[in-house]
Amino acid sequence: MSDRALRRATPIFPWSLTLPLVVQKYGGSSVADAAALRRVAHRVAETARAGNDVVVTVSAMGDTTDDLIELATSVSAAPDAREMDILLTAGERIAMALLAMAIGSEGVPAQAFTGPQAGVITTEHHGRARIIDVAPGRLQKAIAQGKVAIVAGFQGLHPESQDVTTLGRGGSDTTAVALAAALGADVCEIYTDVDGVFTADPRIVPAARKLARITYDEMMDLAASGAKVLMPRCVEYARRYNVPIHVRSSFSGLEGTWVVGDTVEGETMEEPIIAGVAHDRSEAKVTVIGLPDVPGTAARLFESVARADINIDMIVQNVSATETGLTDISFTLPATRLDDAISAIQSDADGIGYQELRTDVSIGKISLVGAGMRSNSGVSALFFGAMRDAGVNIEMISTSDIRISVITRADKVDDAVRAVHTAFELDSLEGEAVVYGGSGR
Ligand code: ADP
Ligand code: ASP
Ligand code: MG
């Protein structure tokens, strides 16, 4: 029996109940091959040896998930969603088993669990299921026996059907936070291929700066605007359960970025005006042309899309032409749901009463996020001035109290992000941000 197991099993040692509990998540680029797995195993073992209880969740190795999706679409034009989940969950199972073995050879006992075995309960939506509960009994038992518990990220169980589900791309982040919340962990560490959350994607803006801390609200908006370093739902979850997240690199030992609430010990923290610039090329635009400009048209249109369970992002309605009484509505949505949206609208074509449907997948979105926008004037003027100077045409605009987002052509996104980053004086003077690995896919 290991030292830690002995302490846990022996109640006369009162501190055995109070070991700090750390949940660590390692993304795909951190476990891309055998050498990377051994490096991660060493880090996990060191964390355990330092006197922590450790639960680890892991993504599929490297680009495995993308490769599996490609394989699926090469055998079927429209792979069945249930079978797709069975396929994709295999990626994380491979990584979790190998990591448990590698940690074992560091002399630290470890046990791997699939999402269902770890008690991750989800809704039934294959490919985009939400975690509704975590029943971590088996993990707690493993911890009590002095073992490191390794959990396959990105997957869970729909209890009624007993089918395995996946949580959507980047879902291991959400697994990590959900486990941290359920286990009452002291911290949730998200290990990735950059040193933390930066003022922009370091792959596009090498002058991006690492943030020491960012609030849940700002991180929520950055993540929802495409900064894929964290999945939006994971930030939502962390905010709800007040789980502190530490985003850091598995390749360097550096302190990363803390994602936390905006009050620390009762004091409201001072916010910089701008937290960062995010971009997103994963959306598509639908334009519904020739809609009757009468009450209820928009409701009917969006009810059809809602029935297909599709989240809409931006919406713009044109001024109607007085001579025809017809108007157009454009909206954006995840490109992966475009076909479903078109079928949904077409299935109620008569009820909605439009003339034509157009789609556009060559769009990109640029968003500026910062809590200081609430109290600073001139932010919009500077933002749109930067777009003009970069020669970027704006097709749609939306704002919240802490965000401005615009839609442009996809091939203009990189220039626009860099222009905005420079205009808001976010460029670092201390050298380039490091990207340690990953293909950026
Ligand atoms: P993992 O496989 O570890 O989950 P991801 O590829 O999902 O990694 O997320 C890390 C990547 O997020 C980085 O390599 C970077 O290109 C991208 N990224 C986008 N925006 C940001 C940002 N603001 N700060 C840091 N990384 C960002
Ligand atoms: N492997 C999944 C993906 O590539 C989940 C994750 O990495 O978080 O999206
Ligand atoms: Mg990720």
Coordinates of C-alpha atoms and ligand atoms in Angstrom, one line a residue:
M1 CA 0.0 0.0 0.0
S2 CA 1.4 3.4 -0.9
D3 CA 2.1 6.1 1.8
R4 CA -0.9 8.1 0.7
A5 CA -3.2 5.1 0.6
L6 CA -2.1 4.3 4.1
R7 CA -2.8 7.8 5.4
R8 CA -6.2 7.7 3.8
A9 CA -7.0 4.3 5.2
T10 CA -5.8 5.2 8.7
P11 CA -8.1 7.7 10.4
I12 CA -5.7 8.4 13.2
F13 CA -3.9 10.7 10.8
P14 CA -6.3 13.7 10.7
W15 CA -4.5 15.4 7.8
S16 CA -5.4 12.4 5.7
L17 CA -8.8 14.0 5.1
T18 CA -7.4 17.3 4.0
L19 CA -5.0 16.6 1.2
P20 CA -5.5 19.3 -1.5
L21 CA -7.3 17.9 -4.5
V22 CA -6.2 18.9 -7.9
V23 CA -8.0 18.2 -11.2
Q24 CA -5.7 18.4 -14.2
K25 CA -6.7 18.3 -17.8
Y26 CA -4.3 17.6 -20.6
G27 CA -5.3 18.5 -24.2
G28 CA -4.6 16.6 -27.3
S29 CA -1.3 18.3 -28.1
S30 CA 0.0 17.6 -24.6
V31 CA -0.4 13.8 -25.1
A32 CA 0.3 13.7 -28.9
D33 CA 2.7 10.7 -28.7
A34 CA 4.4 8.3 -26.3
A35 CA 7.1 10.7 -25.3
A36 CA 4.5 13.4 -24.6
L37 CA 2.5 10.9 -22.5
R38 CA 5.5 10.0 -20.5
R39 CA 6.2 13.7 -19.9
V40 CA 2.6 14.3 -18.7
A41 CA 2.8 11.1 -16.5
H42 CA 5.9 12.5 -14.8
R43 CA 4.1 15.8 -14.1
V44 CA 1.1 14.0 -12.7
A45 CA 3.3 11.8 -10.5
E46 CA 5.2 14.8 -9.2
T47 CA 1.9 16.5 -8.3
A48 CA 0.8 13.3 -6.4
R49 CA 4.2 13.0 -4.7
A50 CA 4.0 16.6 -3.6
G51 CA 1.1 15.5 -1.4
N52 CA -2.0 16.2 -3.5
D53 CA -4.9 14.0 -4.5
V54 CA -5.0 14.1 -8.3
V55 CA -7.7 13.4 -10.8
V56 CA -6.7 13.8 -14.4
T57 CA -8.9 14.1 -17.5
V58 CA -7.4 13.7 -20.9
S59 CA -8.2 14.4 -24.5
A60 CA -7.5 12.1 -27.5
M61 CA -3.9 12.1 -28.7
G62 CA -2.9 14.8 -31.1
D63 CA -5.4 15.1 -34.0
T64 CA -7.1 11.8 -33.3
T65 CA -10.6 13.2 -33.1
D66 CA -10.2 15.0 -36.5
D67 CA -8.8 11.9 -38.0
L68 CA -11.7 9.8 -36.8
I69 CA -14.2 12.3 -38.1
E70 CA -12.5 12.2 -41.5
L71 CA -12.5 8.4 -41.4
A72 CA -16.3 8.4 -40.6
T73 CA -17.1 10.8 -43.4
S74 CA -15.1 8.7 -45.8
V75 CA -17.3 5.7 -45.2
S76 CA -20.6 7.6 -44.9
A77 CA -21.9 10.9 -46.2
A78 CA -23.9 11.5 -43.1
P79 CA -22.6 9.3 -40.3
D80 CA -25.2 8.3 -37.7
A81 CA -24.8 10.5 -34.6
R82 CA -24.9 7.6 -32.1
E83 CA -22.3 5.6 -34.0
M84 CA -20.2 8.7 -34.4
D85 CA -20.1 9.1 -30.6
I86 CA -19.1 5.5 -30.1
L87 CA -16.3 6.1 -32.6
L88 CA -15.1 9.4 -31.2
T89 CA -15.1 8.3 -27.5
A90 CA -12.5 5.7 -28.6
G91 CA -9.9 8.5 -28.9
E92 CA -10.0 9.5 -25.3
R93 CA -10.1 5.8 -24.1
I94 CA -6.8 5.2 -25.8
A95 CA -5.2 8.3 -24.2
M96 CA -6.6 7.5 -20.7
A97 CA -5.4 3.9 -20.7
L98 CA -1.9 4.8 -21.9
L99 CA -1.6 7.6 -19.4
A100 CA -2.6 5.4 -16.5
M101 CA 0.0 2.9 -17.6
A102 CA 2.7 5.6 -17.9
I103 CA 1.8 7.0 -14.4
G104 CA 2.0 3.4 -13.0
S105 CA 5.5 3.1 -14.3
E106 CA 6.4 6.3 -12.4
G107 CA 5.7 4.3 -9.3
V108 CA 2.3 6.0 -8.6
P109 CA -0.8 3.8 -8.8
A110 CA -3.3 5.0 -11.3
Q111 CA -6.6 3.8 -12.7
A112 CA -8.4 4.8 -15.9
F113 CA -12.1 5.3 -16.2
T114 CA -14.3 6.0 -19.2
G115 CA -16.7 8.9 -18.8
P116 CA -19.7 6.6 -18.0
Q117 CA -17.5 4.7 -15.4
A118 CA -16.5 8.0 -13.9
G119 CA -20.2 8.9 -13.4
V120 CA -20.5 11.6 -16.0
I121 CA -24.2 11.8 -16.8
T122 CA -25.4 13.8 -19.8
T123 CA -28.4 14.7 -21.9
E124 CA -29.1 12.5 -25.0
H125 CA -27.9 14.9 -27.6
H126 CA -25.2 12.9 -29.5
G127 CA -22.2 15.1 -30.5
R128 CA -23.3 18.0 -28.3
A129 CA -24.5 16.5 -25.0
R130 CA -24.5 18.6 -21.8
I131 CA -23.4 17.3 -18.5
I132 CA -26.3 17.1 -16.1
D133 CA -24.7 15.4 -13.1
V134 CA -21.5 13.7 -12.0
A135 CA -21.7 10.8 -9.6
P136 CA -18.0 10.5 -8.7
G137 CA -18.2 7.5 -6.3
R138 CA -15.7 5.3 -8.2
L139 CA -13.3 8.2 -8.5
Q140 CA -13.6 8.9 -4.8
K141 CA -12.9 5.3 -4.0
A142 CA -9.8 5.3 -6.2
I143 CA -8.6 8.5 -4.5
A144 CA -9.2 6.9 -1.1
Q145 CA -7.1 4.0 -2.1
G146 CA -4.2 6.4 -2.9
K147 CA -4.6 6.1 -6.7
V148 CA -4.6 8.8 -9.3
A149 CA -7.9 8.6 -11.2
I150 CA -7.6 9.2 -15.0
V151 CA -10.9 10.0 -16.7
A152 CA -11.6 10.0 -20.4
G153 CA -12.6 13.6 -21.3
F154 CA -15.4 14.7 -23.7
Q155 CA -17.7 11.8 -22.9
G156 CA -20.6 10.7 -20.7
L157 CA -23.5 8.4 -20.4
H158 CA -27.2 9.1 -21.3
P159 CA -28.8 7.0 -18.5
E160 CA -32.1 6.2 -20.2
S161 CA -30.6 4.9 -23.4
Q162 CA -27.4 3.7 -21.7
D163 CA -25.6 5.1 -24.7
V164 CA -22.2 6.9 -24.6
T165 CA -22.4 10.6 -25.7
T166 CA -19.8 13.3 -26.5
L167 CA -19.9 16.9 -25.3
G168 CA -18.9 18.8 -28.5
R169 CA -15.4 19.8 -29.7
G170 CA -13.1 20.9 -26.9
G171 CA -15.4 19.0 -24.4
S172 CA -12.6 17.7 -22.2
D173 CA -12.3 21.2 -20.7
T174 CA -15.9 20.8 -19.5
T175 CA -15.3 17.3 -18.2
A176 CA -12.4 18.7 -16.1
V177 CA -14.5 21.5 -14.6
A178 CA -17.4 19.3 -13.9
L179 CA -15.2 16.8 -12.1
A180 CA -13.6 19.6 -10.1
A181 CA -17.0 20.9 -9.1
A182 CA -18.3 17.4 -8.2
L183 CA -15.2 16.5 -6.2
G184 CA -14.8 19.9 -4.5
A185 CA -11.3 20.3 -6.0
D186 CA -9.1 23.2 -4.9
V187 CA -8.2 24.0 -8.4
C188 CA -8.8 22.9 -12.0
E189 CA -5.6 23.0 -14.1
I190 CA -6.1 23.1 -17.8
Y191 CA -2.8 22.1 -19.5
T192 CA -2.5 23.1 -23.2
D193 CA 0.1 24.1 -25.8
V194 CA 0.4 27.8 -24.9
D195 CA 1.3 29.4 -21.6
G196 CA -2.2 30.6 -20.7
V197 CA -4.9 32.9 -22.0
F198 CA -3.5 35.6 -24.2
T199 CA -4.9 38.9 -25.5
A200 CA -5.3 37.1 -28.9
D201 CA -4.6 33.7 -30.4
P202 CA -0.7 33.5 -30.4
R203 CA -0.8 31.6 -33.6
I204 CA -2.2 34.7 -35.4
V205 CA -0.7 37.5 -33.2
P206 CA 2.8 36.6 -32.0
A207 CA 2.8 39.9 -30.0
A208 CA -0.1 38.7 -27.9
R209 CA 0.3 39.1 -24.2
K210 CA -0.4 36.5 -21.5
L211 CA -3.0 37.6 -19.0
A212 CA -2.2 36.9 -15.3
R213 CA -5.9 36.7 -14.6
I214 CA -9.3 37.1 -16.3
T215 CA -12.8 37.1 -15.0
Y216 CA -15.3 34.3 -15.7
D217 CA -17.5 36.9 -17.6
E218 CA -14.7 38.0 -19.9
M219 CA -13.4 34.5 -20.5
M220 CA -17.0 33.4 -21.2
D221 CA -17.3 36.0 -24.0
L222 CA -13.8 35.3 -25.4
A223 CA -14.5 31.6 -25.4
A224 CA -17.9 32.0 -27.0
S225 CA -16.3 34.3 -29.6
G226 CA -13.9 31.6 -30.7
A227 CA -10.9 31.7 -28.4
K228 CA -10.7 27.9 -28.3
V229 CA -8.2 27.7 -25.4
L230 CA -11.3 27.0 -23.3
M231 CA -14.6 25.6 -24.3
P232 CA -17.4 28.1 -23.5
R233 CA -19.5 25.6 -21.5
C234 CA -16.5 24.8 -19.2
V235 CA -16.3 28.5 -18.3
E236 CA -20.1 28.7 -17.7
Y237 CA -19.8 25.6 -15.4
A238 CA -16.8 27.1 -13.6
R239 CA -18.7 30.3 -13.0
R240 CA -21.7 28.5 -11.7
Y241 CA -19.8 26.4 -9.2
N242 CA -17.1 28.9 -8.5
V243 CA -14.3 26.6 -9.6
P244 CA -10.9 28.4 -10.1
I245 CA -9.3 27.5 -13.4
H246 CA -5.6 27.7 -14.0
V247 CA -4.8 27.6 -17.7
R248 CA -1.2 26.8 -18.3
S249 CA 1.3 25.0 -20.5
S250 CA 2.2 21.3 -20.1
F251 CA 5.4 22.1 -21.9
S252 CA 6.8 24.8 -19.6
G253 CA 6.7 25.1 -15.9
L254 CA 5.4 28.7 -16.1
E255 CA 2.5 30.2 -14.1
G256 CA -0.4 30.5 -16.5
T257 CA -3.7 32.5 -16.4
W258 CA -6.2 32.3 -13.5
V259 CA -9.8 32.4 -14.5
V260 CA -11.7 33.6 -11.5
G261 CA -14.6 35.7 -10.2
D262 CA -14.3 39.5 -10.2
T263 CA -14.2 39.7 -6.5
V264 CA -11.4 38.4 -4.4
E265 CA -11.9 38.3 -0.6
G266 CA -14.9 40.7 -1.0
E267 CA -12.9 43.3 -3.0
T268 CA -13.9 44.0 -6.6
M269 CA -10.8 43.7 -8.7
E270 CA -9.8 46.4 -11.1
E271 CA -10.2 45.4 -14.7
P272 CA -8.2 46.4 -17.7
I273 CA -10.4 48.0 -20.3
I274 CA -9.8 45.3 -22.8
A275 CA -9.2 41.6 -22.1
G276 CA -8.6 40.5 -25.6
V277 CA -9.5 39.9 -29.2
A278 CA -11.1 36.6 -30.4
H279 CA -11.8 35.3 -33.8
D280 CA -13.9 32.5 -35.2
R281 CA -14.1 30.9 -38.6
S282 CA -16.5 28.2 -37.7
E283 CA -19.7 30.0 -38.3
A284 CA -21.9 30.2 -41.4
K285 CA -24.5 32.8 -42.5
V286 CA -28.0 32.2 -43.7
T287 CA -29.9 34.9 -45.5
V288 CA -33.7 34.5 -45.8
I289 CA -34.9 36.7 -48.6
G290 CA -38.3 38.1 -49.3
L291 CA -40.0 37.7 -46.0
P292 CA -43.4 39.4 -45.3
D293 CA -42.7 42.3 -43.0
V294 CA -45.6 41.6 -40.6
P295 CA -45.7 40.6 -36.9
G296 CA -44.8 37.0 -36.3
T297 CA -42.6 36.3 -39.3
A298 CA -39.3 36.3 -37.4
A299 CA -40.9 34.2 -34.6
R300 CA -42.0 31.6 -37.2
L301 CA -38.6 31.5 -38.8
F302 CA -36.7 31.1 -35.6
E303 CA -39.1 28.7 -34.1
S304 CA -38.3 26.4 -37.0
V305 CA -34.6 26.7 -36.3
A306 CA -35.1 26.3 -32.5
R307 CA -37.1 23.0 -33.1
A308 CA -33.9 21.7 -34.7
D309 CA -32.1 22.7 -31.4
I310 CA -29.7 25.0 -33.2
N311 CA -28.1 28.0 -31.4
I312 CA -28.2 31.2 -33.4
D313 CA -25.5 33.8 -32.9
M314 CA -26.0 37.1 -34.7
I315 CA -29.2 38.3 -36.4
V316 CA -29.7 41.3 -38.7
Q317 CA -33.0 42.3 -40.3
N318 CA -32.9 44.7 -43.3
V319 CA -35.3 47.7 -43.6
S320 CA -38.2 46.5 -45.7
A321 CA -38.7 47.8 -49.2
T322 CA -41.9 49.9 -49.0
E323 CA -43.1 49.0 -52.4
T324 CA -43.1 45.3 -51.7
G325 CA -43.6 45.1 -47.9
L326 CA -40.9 42.4 -48.0
T327 CA -37.7 42.2 -45.9
D328 CA -34.6 40.0 -45.5
I329 CA -33.2 38.4 -42.3
S330 CA -29.6 37.2 -42.0
F331 CA -28.3 35.1 -39.1
T332 CA -25.2 33.2 -38.2
L333 CA -24.9 29.8 -36.6
P334 CA -22.3 27.0 -36.3
A335 CA -21.4 25.8 -39.8
T336 CA -21.7 22.3 -38.6
R337 CA -25.4 22.9 -38.1
L338 CA -26.0 24.6 -41.4
D339 CA -27.6 21.7 -43.2
D340 CA -29.9 21.0 -40.3
A341 CA -31.0 24.7 -40.2
I342 CA -31.7 24.7 -43.9
S343 CA -33.8 21.6 -43.7
A344 CA -35.7 23.0 -40.7
I345 CA -36.5 26.2 -42.5
Q346 CA -37.5 24.5 -45.7
S347 CA -39.8 22.1 -43.8
D348 CA -41.9 25.2 -42.8
A349 CA -41.4 27.1 -46.1
D350 CA -45.1 27.8 -46.6
G351 CA -45.6 29.0 -43.0
I352 CA -42.6 31.3 -43.0
G353 CA -43.4 32.5 -46.6
Y354 CA -39.9 33.5 -47.8
Q355 CA -38.8 33.8 -51.5
E356 CA -35.2 32.5 -51.3
L357 CA -32.6 31.0 -49.0
R358 CA -28.9 31.8 -49.3
T359 CA -26.0 30.4 -47.4
D360 CA -22.4 31.6 -46.9
V361 CA -19.7 29.6 -45.3
S362 CA -16.8 32.0 -46.0
I363 CA -17.4 34.3 -43.1
G364 CA -15.3 35.1 -40.1
K365 CA -16.0 36.8 -36.8
I366 CA -13.8 39.2 -34.9
S367 CA -14.7 40.1 -31.3
L368 CA -13.3 42.6 -28.8
V369 CA -13.9 41.7 -25.2
G370 CA -13.4 43.8 -22.0
A371 CA -15.3 44.6 -18.9
G372 CA -13.9 48.2 -19.0
M373 CA -16.1 48.8 -22.1
R374 CA -19.0 49.5 -19.8
S375 CA -17.4 52.6 -18.5
N376 CA -15.1 53.8 -21.3
S377 CA -16.3 55.8 -24.3
G378 CA -14.5 55.7 -27.7
V379 CA -14.0 51.9 -27.7
S380 CA -16.3 51.4 -30.8
A381 CA -14.7 54.3 -32.7
L382 CA -11.3 52.9 -32.2
F383 CA -12.4 49.4 -33.1
F384 CA -14.1 50.4 -36.3
G385 CA -11.2 52.8 -37.2
A386 CA -8.9 49.8 -37.0
M387 CA -11.1 47.8 -39.3
R388 CA -11.1 50.7 -41.8
D389 CA -7.4 51.1 -41.7
A390 CA -7.0 47.3 -42.3
G391 CA -9.3 47.6 -45.3
V392 CA -11.8 45.2 -43.8
N393 CA -15.5 45.4 -44.8
I394 CA -18.0 44.8 -42.1
E395 CA -21.1 42.7 -42.9
M396 CA -22.8 42.3 -39.5
I397 CA -22.4 43.9 -36.0
S398 CA -23.5 42.8 -32.6
T399 CA -22.6 44.1 -29.2
S400 CA -23.1 43.3 -25.5
D401 CA -22.0 45.5 -22.6
I402 CA -18.6 43.9 -22.6
R403 CA -18.2 42.8 -26.3
I404 CA -18.2 44.1 -29.9
S405 CA -18.4 41.5 -32.6
V406 CA -18.4 41.9 -36.4
I407 CA -18.7 39.5 -39.3
T408 CA -16.3 39.9 -42.2
R409 CA -14.9 37.7 -45.1
A410 CA -13.0 34.8 -43.6
D411 CA -9.8 35.7 -45.4
K412 CA -9.8 39.1 -43.7
V413 CA -9.9 37.8 -40.2
D414 CA -6.2 37.5 -39.5
D415 CA -5.5 41.1 -40.7
A416 CA -8.4 42.4 -38.7
V417 CA -7.4 40.7 -35.5
R418 CA -3.9 42.1 -35.7
A419 CA -5.1 45.6 -36.5
V420 CA -7.5 45.6 -33.6
H421 CA -4.9 44.2 -31.2
T422 CA -2.4 46.9 -32.2
A423 CA -5.0 49.7 -32.1
F424 CA -5.9 48.9 -28.5
E425 CA -2.2 48.8 -27.6
L426 CA -2.3 45.2 -26.6
D427 CA 1.0 44.2 -28.4
S428 CA 3.7 43.0 -26.1
L429 CA 7.1 44.6 -26.1
E430 CA 8.6 41.6 -24.5
G431 CA 9.1 39.2 -27.4
E432 CA 6.8 36.7 -29.1
A433 CA 4.3 34.3 -27.5
V434 CA 5.4 30.7 -27.6
V435 CA 3.2 28.0 -29.2
Y436 CA 4.7 24.7 -28.0
G437 CA 2.9 22.2 -30.1
G438 CA -0.4 21.2 -31.8
S439 CA -1.4 21.7 -35.4
G440 CA -3.8 24.5 -34.6
R441 CA -6.6 22.4 -36.2
Ligands
ADP1 P1 -6.0 21.6 -26.3 O1 -5.7 20.5 -27.3 O2 -4.9 21.6 -25.3 O3 -7.3 21.6 -25.8 P2 -6.7 23.8 -28.0 O4 -6.2 23.7 -29.4 O5 -8.2 23.4 -27.9 O6 -5.8 22.9 -27.1 O7 -6.6 25.2 -27.4 C1 -5.3 25.8 -27.4 C2 -5.2 26.8 -28.6 O8 -6.1 27.8 -28.5 C3 -3.8 27.5 -28.7 O9 -2.9 26.7 -29.3 C4 -4.2 28.7 -29.5 O10 -3.9 28.6 -30.9 C5 -5.7 28.8 -29.4 N1 -6.2 30.1 -28.8 C6 -7.1 30.9 -29.4 N2 -7.3 32.0 -28.7 C7 -6.4 32.0 -27.7 C8 -6.1 32.9 -26.6 N3 -6.8 34.1 -26.5 N4 -5.2 32.6 -25.7 C9 -4.5 31.4 -25.9 N5 -4.8 30.5 -26.8 C10 -5.7 30.8 -27.8
ASP2 N1 -10.9 15.2 -28.4 C1 -12.0 16.2 -28.4 C2 -11.8 17.2 -29.5 O1 -10.8 17.2 -30.2 C3 -12.3 16.8 -27.1 C4 -11.2 17.7 -26.6 O2 -10.0 17.6 -27.0 O3 -11.5 18.4 -25.6 O4 -12.6 18.1 -29.6
MG3 MG -9.2 22.4 -26.4

